[in-house]
Coordinates of N, CA, C and O in Angstrom, one line a residue:
M22 N 0.8 -1.2 0.0 CA 0.0 0.0 0.0 C 0.9 1.3 0.0 O 0.5 2.2 -0.6
K23 N 2.0 1.2 0.7 CA 2.9 2.4 0.8 C 3.4 2.7 -0.6 O 3.5 3.8 -1.0
Q24 N 3.8 1.6 -1.4 CA 4.3 1.8 -2.7 C 3.2 2.4 -3.6 O 3.5 3.1 -4.6
A25 N 2.0 2.1 -3.4 CA 0.9 2.5 -4.2 C 0.4 3.9 -3.8 O -0.4 4.5 -4.5
C26 N 0.9 4.4 -2.7 CA 0.6 5.8 -2.2 C -0.9 5.9 -1.9 O -1.5 6.9 -2.2
V27 N -1.5 4.8 -1.4 CA -2.9 4.9 -0.9 C -3.0 4.3 0.5 O -2.2 3.6 0.9
T28 N -4.1 4.7 1.2 CA -4.3 4.3 2.5 C -5.1 2.9 2.5 O -5.7 2.6 1.5
E29 N -5.0 2.2 3.6 CA -5.7 1.0 3.7 C -7.2 1.2 3.6 O -7.9 0.5 3.0
E30 N -7.6 2.3 4.3 CA -9.1 2.6 4.2 C -9.5 2.9 2.8 O -10.6 2.4 2.4
H31 N -8.7 3.6 2.0 CA -9.1 3.8 0.6 C -9.2 2.5 -0.1 O -10.2 2.3 -0.9
L32 N -8.3 1.6 0.0 CA -8.3 0.3 -0.6 C -9.6 -0.5 -0.2 O -10.2 -1.1 -1.0
R33 N -9.9 -0.5 1.1 CA -11.0 -1.3 1.6 C -12.3 -0.8 0.9 O -13.3 -1.6 0.8
N34 N -12.4 0.5 0.6 CA -13.6 1.0 -0.1 C -13.8 0.5 -1.5 O -14.8 0.6 -2.1
Y35 N -12.7 -0.1 -2.1 CA -12.8 -0.6 -3.4 C -12.6 -2.1 -3.5 O -12.3 -2.6 -4.6
L36 N -12.8 -2.8 -2.4 CA -12.6 -4.3 -2.5 C -13.7 -4.9 -3.3 O -14.9 -4.4 -3.2
P37 N -13.5 -5.9 -4.0 CA -12.3 -6.6 -4.2 C -11.4 -5.8 -5.2 O -11.9 -5.3 -6.2
C38 N -10.1 -5.8 -4.9 CA -9.1 -5.1 -5.8 C -8.3 -6.2 -6.5 O -8.1 -7.3 -6.0
Y39 N -7.9 -5.9 -7.7 CA -7.1 -6.8 -8.5 C -5.8 -6.1 -8.9 O -5.9 -4.9 -9.2
V40 N -4.7 -6.8 -9.1 CA -3.5 -6.2 -9.5 C -2.9 -7.1 -10.6 O -2.9 -8.3 -10.4
W41 N -2.4 -6.5 -11.6 CA -1.7 -7.3 -12.7 C -0.2 -7.1 -12.5 O 0.3 -6.0 -12.3
G42 N 0.5 -8.2 -12.5 CA 1.9 -8.1 -12.5 C 2.5 -8.5 -13.8 O 2.0 -9.4 -14.5
V43 N 3.5 -7.8 -14.2 CA 4.1 -8.1 -15.5 C 5.5 -8.6 -15.3 O 6.3 -8.0 -14.6
Q44 N 5.8 -9.8 -15.8 CA 7.1 -10.4 -15.6 C 7.7 -10.7 -17.0 O 7.0 -11.1 -17.9
D45 N 9.0 -10.5 -17.1 CA 9.7 -10.8 -18.3 C 9.1 -10.2 -19.6 O 8.8 -10.9 -20.5
P46 N 8.9 -8.9 -19.6 CA 8.3 -8.3 -20.8 C 9.3 -8.4 -22.0 O 10.5 -8.5 -21.8
V47 N 8.7 -8.5 -23.1 CA 9.5 -8.6 -24.4 C 9.1 -7.5 -25.3 O 8.0 -7.2 -25.5
R48 N 10.2 -6.8 -25.8 CA 9.9 -5.6 -26.7 C 9.7 -6.2 -28.1 O 10.4 -7.1 -28.5
I49 N 8.6 -5.7 -28.7 CA 8.3 -6.1 -30.0 C 8.7 -4.9 -31.0 O 8.9 -3.8 -30.5
S50 N 8.9 -5.2 -32.2 CA 9.2 -4.2 -33.1 C 8.1 -3.2 -33.2 O 6.9 -3.5 -33.0
T51 N 8.4 -1.9 -33.5 CA 7.4 -0.9 -33.5 C 6.9 -0.7 -34.9 O 7.5 -1.0 -35.9
V52 N 5.6 -0.3 -35.0 CA 4.9 0.0 -36.2 C 4.4 1.4 -36.1 O 3.7 1.7 -35.1
P53 N 4.7 2.3 -37.0 CA 4.2 3.7 -36.9 C 2.6 3.7 -36.9 O 2.0 2.9 -37.6
L54 N 2.0 4.5 -36.0 CA 0.6 4.5 -35.9 C -0.1 4.9 -37.3 O -1.2 4.4 -37.6
S55 N 0.6 5.7 -38.0 CA 0.1 6.1 -39.3 C -0.1 4.9 -40.3 O -0.9 4.9 -41.2
D56 N 0.7 3.8 -40.1 CA 0.6 2.6 -40.9 C -0.8 1.9 -40.7 O -1.2 1.2 -41.6
I57 N -1.4 2.2 -39.6 CA -2.8 1.6 -39.4 C -3.9 2.6 -39.4 O -4.9 2.4 -38.9
G58 N -3.5 3.8 -39.9 CA -4.5 4.9 -40.1 C -4.8 5.7 -38.9 O -5.8 6.4 -38.8
M59 N -4.0 5.7 -37.8 CA -4.2 6.5 -36.7 C -3.4 7.8 -36.8 O -2.3 7.8 -37.3
T60 N -4.0 8.9 -36.4 CA -3.3 10.2 -36.6 C -2.8 10.7 -35.3 O -2.0 11.7 -35.3
R61 N -3.1 10.1 -34.2 CA -2.6 10.5 -32.9 C -2.6 9.2 -31.9 O -3.4 8.3 -32.1
P62 N -1.7 9.2 -31.0 CA -1.7 8.1 -30.0 C -2.9 8.1 -29.1 O -3.4 9.2 -28.8
P63 N -3.4 6.9 -28.7 CA -4.5 6.9 -27.8 C -4.1 7.4 -26.4 O -2.9 7.3 -26.1
Q64 N -5.0 7.9 -25.7 CA -4.7 8.4 -24.3 C -4.3 7.2 -23.4 O -3.3 7.4 -22.6
S65 N -4.9 6.1 -23.4 CA -4.5 5.0 -22.6 C -4.6 3.7 -23.4 O -3.7 2.9 -23.4
W66 N -5.7 3.4 -24.0 CA -5.9 2.3 -24.8 C -7.0 2.6 -25.9 O -7.7 3.6 -25.8
Q67 N -7.1 1.8 -26.9 CA -8.0 2.1 -28.0 C -8.3 0.8 -28.7 O -7.4 0.0 -29.0
Y68 N -9.6 0.6 -29.0 CA -9.9 -0.6 -29.9 C -9.4 -0.3 -31.3 O -9.4 0.8 -31.8
I69 N -9.0 -1.3 -32.0 CA -8.7 -1.2 -33.4 C -9.6 -2.1 -34.2 O -10.2 -3.1 -33.7
T70 N -9.7 -1.8 -35.5 CA -10.5 -2.5 -36.4 C -9.9 -3.8 -36.7 O -8.6 -4.0 -36.6
D71 N -10.6 -4.7 -37.3 CA -10.0 -6.0 -37.8 C -9.0 -5.7 -38.8 O -8.0 -6.4 -38.9
E72 N -9.2 -4.7 -39.7 CA -8.3 -4.4 -40.7 C -7.0 -3.9 -40.1 O -5.9 -4.3 -40.6
Q73 N -7.1 -3.0 -39.1 CA -5.9 -2.5 -38.5 C -5.1 -3.7 -37.8 O -3.9 -3.7 -37.8
A74 N -5.8 -4.6 -37.2 CA -5.2 -5.8 -36.5 C -4.5 -6.6 -37.6 O -3.4 -7.1 -37.3
D75 N -5.1 -6.8 -38.8 CA -4.4 -7.6 -39.8 C -3.1 -6.9 -40.3 O -2.1 -7.6 -40.5
I76 N -3.1 -5.6 -40.4 CA -1.9 -4.8 -40.7 C -0.8 -5.1 -39.7 O 0.3 -5.4 -40.0
L77 N -1.2 -5.0 -38.4 CA -0.2 -5.2 -37.4 C 0.3 -6.6 -37.4 O 1.6 -6.8 -37.2
E78 N -0.5 -7.6 -37.6 CA -0.1 -8.9 -37.6 C 0.9 -9.2 -38.7 O 1.9 -9.9 -38.6
R79 N 0.7 -8.6 -39.9 CA 1.6 -8.8 -41.0 C 2.9 -8.1 -40.8 O 4.0 -8.6 -41.1
R80 N 2.9 -6.9 -40.1 CA 4.1 -6.1 -39.9 C 4.9 -6.8 -38.8 O 6.1 -6.7 -38.8
L81 N 4.3 -7.4 -37.8 CA 5.0 -8.0 -36.6 C 5.4 -9.4 -36.8 O 6.1 -10.0 -36.0
A82 N 4.9 -10.0 -37.9 CA 5.2 -11.5 -38.2 C 6.7 -11.6 -38.6 O 7.3 -10.8 -39.1

């Protein structure tokens, strides 16, 4: 909790809480967003179309 900078009381108000841990991340090659028709990066996440996913799969294969 100290590392998360929140109080125990604050966490208890949001139970159940879940945490994702990332182990051994692997860097993949980058693809310019313009290659899949995006003009700006998403704020946090964004759905992509099936066509955009196909482009990414071909580029990252």
